Every structure is written in C-alpha cells, then in structure tokens.
mmCIF file with all atom_site columns, C-alpha atoms in Angstrom:
data_model
loop_
_atom_site.group_PDB
_atom_site.id
_atom_site.type_symbol
_atom_site.label_atom_id
_atom_site.label_alt_id
_atom_site.label_comp_id
_atom_site.label_asym_id
_atom_site.label_entity_id
_atom_site.label_seq_id
_atom_site.pdbx_PDB_ins_code
_atom_site.Cartn_x
_atom_site.Cartn_y
_atom_site.Cartn_z
_atom_site.occupancy
_atom_site.B_iso_or_equiv
_atom_site.pdbx_formal_charge
_atom_site.auth_seq_id
_atom_site.auth_comp_id
_atom_site.auth_asym_id
_atom_site.auth_atom_id
_atom_site.pdbx_PDB_model_num
ATOM 1   C CA . MET E 1 1   ? 82.931  -99.267  135.504 1.00 0.00 ? 1   MET E CA 1
ATOM 2   C CA . ASP E 1 2   ? 80.481  -97.006  137.318 1.00 0.00 ? 2   ASP E CA 1
ATOM 3   C CA . ILE E 1 3   ? 80.728  -93.761  139.268 1.00 0.00 ? 3   ILE E CA 1
ATOM 4   C CA . LEU E 1 4   ? 78.418  -93.479  142.262 1.00 0.00 ? 4   LEU E CA 1
ATOM 5   C CA . PRO E 1 5   ? 76.729  -90.092  142.744 1.00 0.00 ? 5   PRO E CA 1
ATOM 6   C CA . THR E 1 6   ? 78.203  -88.554  145.881 1.00 0.00 ? 6   THR E CA 1
ATOM 7   C CA . ASN E 1 7   ? 76.525  -85.163  145.857 1.00 0.00 ? 7   ASN E CA 1
ATOM 8   C CA . VAL E 1 8   ? 75.374  -85.436  149.513 1.00 0.00 ? 8   VAL E CA 1
ATOM 9   C CA . LEU E 1 9   ? 78.842  -86.408  150.747 1.00 0.00 ? 9   LEU E CA 1
ATOM 10  C CA . GLN E 1 10  ? 81.285  -83.673  151.715 1.00 0.00 ? 10  GLN E CA 1
ATOM 11  C CA . ARG E 1 11  ? 84.409  -85.502  152.937 1.00 0.00 ? 11  ARG E CA 1
ATOM 12  C CA . PRO E 1 12  ? 84.013  -89.271  152.641 1.00 0.00 ? 12  PRO E CA 1
ATOM 13  C CA . ASN E 1 13  ? 86.887  -90.952  154.412 1.00 0.00 ? 13  ASN E CA 1
ATOM 14  C CA . PHE E 1 14  ? 86.077  -94.623  154.995 1.00 0.00 ? 14  PHE E CA 1
ATOM 15  C CA . LEU E 1 15  ? 83.731  -97.148  153.448 1.00 0.00 ? 15  LEU E CA 1
ATOM 16  C CA . GLY E 1 16  ? 82.536  -100.637 154.240 1.00 0.00 ? 16  GLY E CA 1
ATOM 17  C CA . PHE E 1 17  ? 79.429  -102.777 154.007 1.00 0.00 ? 17  PHE E CA 1
ATOM 18  C CA . PHE E 1 18  ? 76.423  -103.134 156.304 1.00 0.00 ? 18  PHE E CA 1
ATOM 19  C CA . ASP E 1 19  ? 73.697  -105.677 155.416 1.00 0.00 ? 19  ASP E CA 1
ATOM 20  C CA . ASP E 1 20  ? 75.152  -105.932 151.887 1.00 0.00 ? 20  ASP E CA 1
ATOM 21  C CA . ARG E 1 21  ? 74.839  -102.163 151.409 1.00 0.00 ? 21  ARG E CA 1
ATOM 22  C CA . LEU E 1 22  ? 77.717  -99.766  150.877 1.00 0.00 ? 22  LEU E CA 1
ATOM 23  C CA . CYS E 1 23  ? 78.196  -97.532  153.924 1.00 0.00 ? 23  CYS E CA 1
ATOM 24  C CA . VAL E 1 24  ? 80.407  -94.412  153.940 1.00 0.00 ? 24  VAL E CA 1
ATOM 25  C CA . CYS E 1 25  ? 81.716  -92.331  156.835 1.00 0.00 ? 25  CYS E CA 1
ATOM 26  C CA . ASP E 1 26  ? 81.565  -88.595  156.129 1.00 0.00 ? 26  ASP E CA 1
ATOM 27  C CA . CYS E 1 27  ? 84.127  -86.790  158.261 1.00 0.00 ? 27  CYS E CA 1
ATOM 28  C CA . ALA E 1 28  ? 82.751  -83.293  157.626 1.00 0.00 ? 28  ALA E CA 1
ATOM 29  C CA . GLN E 1 29  ? 79.102  -84.099  158.365 1.00 0.00 ? 29  GLN E CA 1
ATOM 30  C CA . CYS E 1 30  ? 79.807  -86.446  161.319 1.00 0.00 ? 30  CYS E CA 1
ATOM 31  C CA . ASP E 1 31  ? 77.410  -89.001  159.889 1.00 0.00 ? 31  ASP E CA 1
ATOM 32  C CA . LEU E 1 32  ? 77.196  -92.345  158.123 1.00 0.00 ? 32  LEU E CA 1
ATOM 33  C CA . PHE E 1 33  ? 75.605  -92.722  154.712 1.00 0.00 ? 33  PHE E CA 1
ATOM 34  C CA . LEU E 1 34  ? 74.150  -95.878  153.149 1.00 0.00 ? 34  LEU E CA 1
ATOM 35  C CA . TYR E 1 35  ? 74.012  -96.268  149.391 1.00 0.00 ? 35  TYR E CA 1
ATOM 36  C CA . ASP E 1 36  ? 70.575  -97.094  148.012 1.00 0.00 ? 36  ASP E CA 1
ATOM 37  C CA . ALA E 1 37  ? 71.331  -98.827  144.715 1.00 0.00 ? 37  ALA E CA 1
ATOM 38  C CA . SER E 1 38  ? 67.704  -98.714  143.513 1.00 0.00 ? 38  SER E CA 1
ATOM 39  C CA . GLN E 1 39  ? 67.603  -94.917  143.951 1.00 0.00 ? 39  GLN E CA 1
ATOM 40  C CA . ARG E 1 40  ? 71.283  -94.441  142.990 1.00 0.00 ? 40  ARG E CA 1
ATOM 41  C CA . ARG E 1 41  ? 71.911  -92.158  145.959 1.00 0.00 ? 41  ARG E CA 1
ATOM 42  C CA . PHE E 1 42  ? 73.419  -92.025  149.436 1.00 0.00 ? 42  PHE E CA 1
ATOM 43  C CA . GLU E 1 43  ? 71.088  -91.604  152.408 1.00 0.00 ? 43  GLU E CA 1
ATOM 44  C CA . SER E 1 44  ? 72.105  -90.442  155.862 1.00 0.00 ? 44  SER E CA 1
ATOM 45  C CA . ILE E 1 45  ? 71.366  -92.761  158.753 1.00 0.00 ? 45  ILE E CA 1
ATOM 46  C CA . SER E 1 46  ? 71.221  -89.553  160.862 1.00 0.00 ? 46  SER E CA 1
ATOM 47  C CA . CYS E 1 47  ? 73.587  -90.497  163.648 1.00 0.00 ? 47  CYS E CA 1
ATOM 48  C CA . SER E 1 48  ? 72.413  -88.493  166.646 1.00 0.00 ? 48  SER E CA 1
ATOM 49  C CA . GLY E 1 49  ? 74.792  -86.900  169.103 1.00 0.00 ? 49  GLY E CA 1
ATOM 50  C CA . ILE E 1 50  ? 78.066  -87.215  167.203 1.00 0.00 ? 50  ILE E CA 1
ATOM 51  C CA . PRO E 1 51  ? 79.611  -83.746  167.031 1.00 0.00 ? 51  PRO E CA 1
ATOM 52  C CA . TYR E 1 52  ? 83.049  -85.162  166.156 1.00 0.00 ? 52  TYR E CA 1
ATOM 53  C CA . PRO E 1 53  ? 84.713  -85.958  162.840 1.00 0.00 ? 53  PRO E CA 1
ATOM 54  C CA . LEU E 1 54  ? 84.046  -89.601  161.981 1.00 0.00 ? 54  LEU E CA 1
ATOM 55  C CA . ARG E 1 55  ? 87.104  -91.591  161.031 1.00 0.00 ? 55  ARG E CA 1
ATOM 56  C CA . TRP E 1 56  ? 86.244  -95.272  160.970 1.00 0.00 ? 56  TRP E CA 1
ATOM 57  C CA . PHE E 1 57  ? 83.470  -97.747  161.665 1.00 0.00 ? 57  PHE E CA 1
ATOM 58  C CA . VAL E 1 58  ? 83.048  -101.450 162.160 1.00 0.00 ? 58  VAL E CA 1
ATOM 59  C CA . VAL E 1 59  ? 79.768  -103.345 161.942 1.00 0.00 ? 59  VAL E CA 1
ATOM 60  C CA . PHE E 1 60  ? 78.524  -104.924 165.163 1.00 0.00 ? 60  PHE E CA 1
ATOM 61  C CA . THR E 1 61  ? 75.550  -107.233 165.707 1.00 0.00 ? 61  THR E CA 1
ATOM 62  C CA . ASP E 1 62  ? 72.946  -104.464 165.901 1.00 0.00 ? 62  ASP E CA 1
ATOM 63  C CA . GLY E 1 63  ? 74.775  -101.437 164.545 1.00 0.00 ? 63  GLY E CA 1
ATOM 64  C CA . PHE E 1 64  ? 78.203  -99.840  164.423 1.00 0.00 ? 64  PHE E CA 1
ATOM 65  C CA . PHE E 1 65  ? 81.186  -98.950  166.561 1.00 0.00 ? 65  PHE E CA 1
ATOM 66  C CA . LEU E 1 66  ? 82.683  -95.641  165.381 1.00 0.00 ? 66  LEU E CA 1
ATOM 67  C CA . SER E 1 67  ? 85.878  -93.736  166.031 1.00 0.00 ? 67  SER E CA 1
ATOM 68  C CA . ALA E 1 68  ? 85.213  -90.011  166.186 1.00 0.00 ? 68  ALA E CA 1
ATOM 69  C CA . GLY E 1 69  ? 87.308  -87.300  167.783 1.00 0.00 ? 69  GLY E CA 1
ATOM 70  C CA . ARG E 1 70  ? 88.706  -88.772  171.013 1.00 0.00 ? 70  ARG E CA 1
ATOM 71  C CA . TYR E 1 71  ? 85.713  -91.087  171.288 1.00 0.00 ? 71  TYR E CA 1
ATOM 72  C CA . ILE E 1 72  ? 84.621  -94.618  170.551 1.00 0.00 ? 72  ILE E CA 1
ATOM 73  C CA . LEU E 1 73  ? 80.862  -94.668  170.013 1.00 0.00 ? 73  LEU E CA 1
ATOM 74  C CA . LYS E 1 74  ? 78.262  -97.359  169.580 1.00 0.00 ? 74  LYS E CA 1
ATOM 75  C CA . VAL E 1 75  ? 75.405  -96.455  167.266 1.00 0.00 ? 75  VAL E CA 1
ATOM 76  C CA . VAL E 1 76  ? 72.499  -98.770  166.455 1.00 0.00 ? 76  VAL E CA 1
ATOM 77  C CA . SER E 1 77  ? 71.379  -99.153  162.858 1.00 0.00 ? 77  SER E CA 1
ATOM 78  C CA . ASN E 1 78  ? 68.599  -96.528  163.190 1.00 0.00 ? 78  ASN E CA 1
ATOM 79  C CA . GLY E 1 79  ? 71.246  -93.895  164.027 1.00 0.00 ? 79  GLY E CA 1
ATOM 80  C CA . GLN E 1 80  ? 70.674  -93.682  167.792 1.00 0.00 ? 80  GLN E CA 1
ATOM 81  C CA . ARG E 1 81  ? 73.833  -93.309  169.871 1.00 0.00 ? 81  ARG E CA 1
ATOM 82  C CA . VAL E 1 82  ? 73.999  -95.964  172.607 1.00 0.00 ? 82  VAL E CA 1
ATOM 83  C CA . PHE E 1 83  ? 77.181  -94.779  174.319 1.00 0.00 ? 83  PHE E CA 1
ATOM 84  C CA . ALA E 1 84  ? 80.261  -92.624  173.837 1.00 0.00 ? 84  ALA E CA 1
ATOM 85  C CA . LEU E 1 85  ? 83.569  -93.470  175.511 1.00 0.00 ? 85  LEU E CA 1
ATOM 86  C CA . ASN E 1 86  ? 86.153  -90.662  175.712 1.00 0.00 ? 86  ASN E CA 1
ATOM 87  C CA . LEU E 1 87  ? 89.485  -92.480  175.624 1.00 0.00 ? 87  LEU E CA 1
ATOM 88  C CA . SER E 1 88  ? 91.406  -89.438  176.911 1.00 0.00 ? 88  SER E CA 1
ATOM 89  C CA . LYS E 1 89  ? 89.244  -89.299  180.045 1.00 0.00 ? 89  LYS E CA 1
ATOM 90  C CA . LEU E 1 90  ? 89.271  -93.086  180.444 1.00 0.00 ? 90  LEU E CA 1
ATOM 91  C CA . PHE E 1 91  ? 93.070  -93.211  180.491 1.00 0.00 ? 91  PHE E CA 1
ATOM 92  C CA . GLY E 1 92  ? 93.525  -89.854  182.257 1.00 0.00 ? 92  GLY E CA 1
ATOM 93  C CA . ILE E 1 93  ? 95.749  -88.397  179.565 1.00 0.00 ? 93  ILE E CA 1
ATOM 94  C CA . HIS E 1 94  ? 95.536  -85.276  177.449 1.00 0.00 ? 94  HIS E CA 1
ATOM 95  C CA . GLU E 1 95  ? 95.458  -86.651  173.937 1.00 0.00 ? 95  GLU E CA 1
ATOM 96  C CA . THR E 1 96  ? 94.188  -89.822  172.305 1.00 0.00 ? 96  THR E CA 1
ATOM 97  C CA . LEU E 1 97  ? 93.319  -90.346  168.676 1.00 0.00 ? 97  LEU E CA 1
ATOM 98  C CA . PRO E 1 98  ? 91.354  -93.552  168.083 1.00 0.00 ? 98  PRO E CA 1
ATOM 99  C CA . PHE E 1 99  ? 91.258  -94.477  164.440 1.00 0.00 ? 99  PHE E CA 1
ATOM 100 C CA . ASP E 1 100 ? 91.003  -97.993  162.972 1.00 0.00 ? 100 ASP E CA 1
ATOM 101 C CA . LEU E 1 101 ? 88.573  -100.434 164.582 1.00 0.00 ? 101 LEU E CA 1
ATOM 102 C CA . GLU E 1 102 ? 88.153  -104.169 164.273 1.00 0.00 ? 102 GLU E CA 1
ATOM 103 C CA . ILE E 1 103 ? 86.013  -106.750 166.059 1.00 0.00 ? 103 ILE E CA 1
ATOM 104 C CA . VAL E 1 104 ? 87.403  -110.207 166.733 1.00 0.00 ? 104 VAL E CA 1
ATOM 105 C CA . ARG E 1 105 ? 84.983  -112.982 167.651 1.00 0.00 ? 105 ARG E CA 1
ATOM 106 C CA . ASP E 1 106 ? 85.607  -116.455 168.945 1.00 0.00 ? 106 ASP E CA 1
ATOM 107 C CA . LYS E 1 107 ? 83.268  -119.040 170.468 1.00 0.00 ? 107 LYS E CA 1
ATOM 108 C CA . LYS E 1 108 ? 83.011  -117.353 173.884 1.00 0.00 ? 108 LYS E CA 1
ATOM 109 C CA . THR E 1 109 ? 84.060  -113.715 173.560 1.00 0.00 ? 109 THR E CA 1
ATOM 110 C CA . GLU E 1 110 ? 84.094  -110.650 171.366 1.00 0.00 ? 110 GLU E CA 1
ATOM 111 C CA . ALA E 1 111 ? 86.736  -107.955 171.492 1.00 0.00 ? 111 ALA E CA 1
ATOM 112 C CA . LEU E 1 112 ? 86.997  -104.508 169.951 1.00 0.00 ? 112 LEU E CA 1
ATOM 113 C CA . PHE E 1 113 ? 90.514  -103.520 168.879 1.00 0.00 ? 113 PHE E CA 1
ATOM 114 C CA . VAL E 1 114 ? 91.224  -99.793  168.482 1.00 0.00 ? 114 VAL E CA 1
ATOM 115 C CA . THR E 1 115 ? 94.353  -98.288  166.951 1.00 0.00 ? 115 THR E CA 1
ATOM 116 C CA . ASP E 1 116 ? 95.367  -95.140  168.850 1.00 0.00 ? 116 ASP E CA 1
ATOM 117 C CA . TYR E 1 117 ? 97.535  -92.932  166.639 1.00 0.00 ? 117 TYR E CA 1
ATOM 118 C CA . SER E 1 118 ? 98.499  -90.477  169.419 1.00 0.00 ? 118 SER E CA 1
ATOM 119 C CA . LEU E 1 119 ? 99.659  -93.149  171.860 1.00 0.00 ? 119 LEU E CA 1
ATOM 120 C CA . ALA E 1 120 ? 101.062 -95.436  169.129 1.00 0.00 ? 120 ALA E CA 1
ATOM 121 C CA . CYS E 1 121 ? 99.292  -98.470  170.579 1.00 0.00 ? 121 CYS E CA 1
ATOM 122 C CA . ILE E 1 122 ? 96.316  -100.741 170.127 1.00 0.00 ? 122 ILE E CA 1
ATOM 123 C CA . HIS E 1 123 ? 93.609  -100.900 172.794 1.00 0.00 ? 123 HIS E CA 1
ATOM 124 C CA . LYS E 1 124 ? 91.559  -104.054 173.326 1.00 0.00 ? 124 LYS E CA 1
ATOM 125 C CA . PHE E 1 125 ? 88.072  -103.901 174.865 1.00 0.00 ? 125 PHE E CA 1
ATOM 126 C CA . ALA E 1 126 ? 85.821  -106.823 175.722 1.00 0.00 ? 126 ALA E CA 1
ATOM 127 C CA . ILE E 1 127 ? 82.361  -106.269 174.251 1.00 0.00 ? 127 ILE E CA 1
#
C-alpha cells in the first residue's frame, strides 16, 4: 500500500489515466494534475481559461473533454482550451449541470455522452 503526496491538491474530485499517468481533477483550483511517479508529486497541466469548478474529464485523442460549471470544454494536453460550450445557452434554458462524460467510438463515428444532473438526461454529441 502507498499514499500519494497530494499537497498541491485542494479538492480532488475525479481521477483517471492519461498516457499511463494518473490524472486528477481539482474542483477548487479548476485545473487538472498529472502524477509524476519519478518525482512523487502532482504537477498542474495549467488549464487556461477554465474559471469553473471541474467535475469530470474523459481522455480524447489529443487531450481532454471536461465538465465544468455549465460548460463542456475541450482542452489539449498542453493545457490550452480549444473550445467551451455552455449547455444552458445551447439549449436556451436557465440551468444545466453537466457531470459525467464518456466517449464511445465505433468504426465510423465518435460520440461524447454527457450526463446532465439538472435536466435528468443524457446528451449525445457527435465529435
């Protein structure tokens, strides 16, 4: 058993793997952190332009899709935000709360599934 040093994390709330490295969402800092096993520490990937609490991420070909605030964001692996989609504005409603994300791939298409806790539904987006 081992305990990973989490001194740079404030409110970790979801973890997964990216390129065989542990990756953790920090809700309080609105950033993703990768664990560097050789240094035994977490390092920020410095996600730019995400002023919303991060909830979830899913690994995409060249980076991540994130759920944060009312937004779905795409961030490349160097931390640069590619786009931010406000689901509330997209659907013309007051409140959305995207949370869980998953990517489904088949031979011809890829789709992003997003659980929306406020609307009690699952959105599907072609990507």
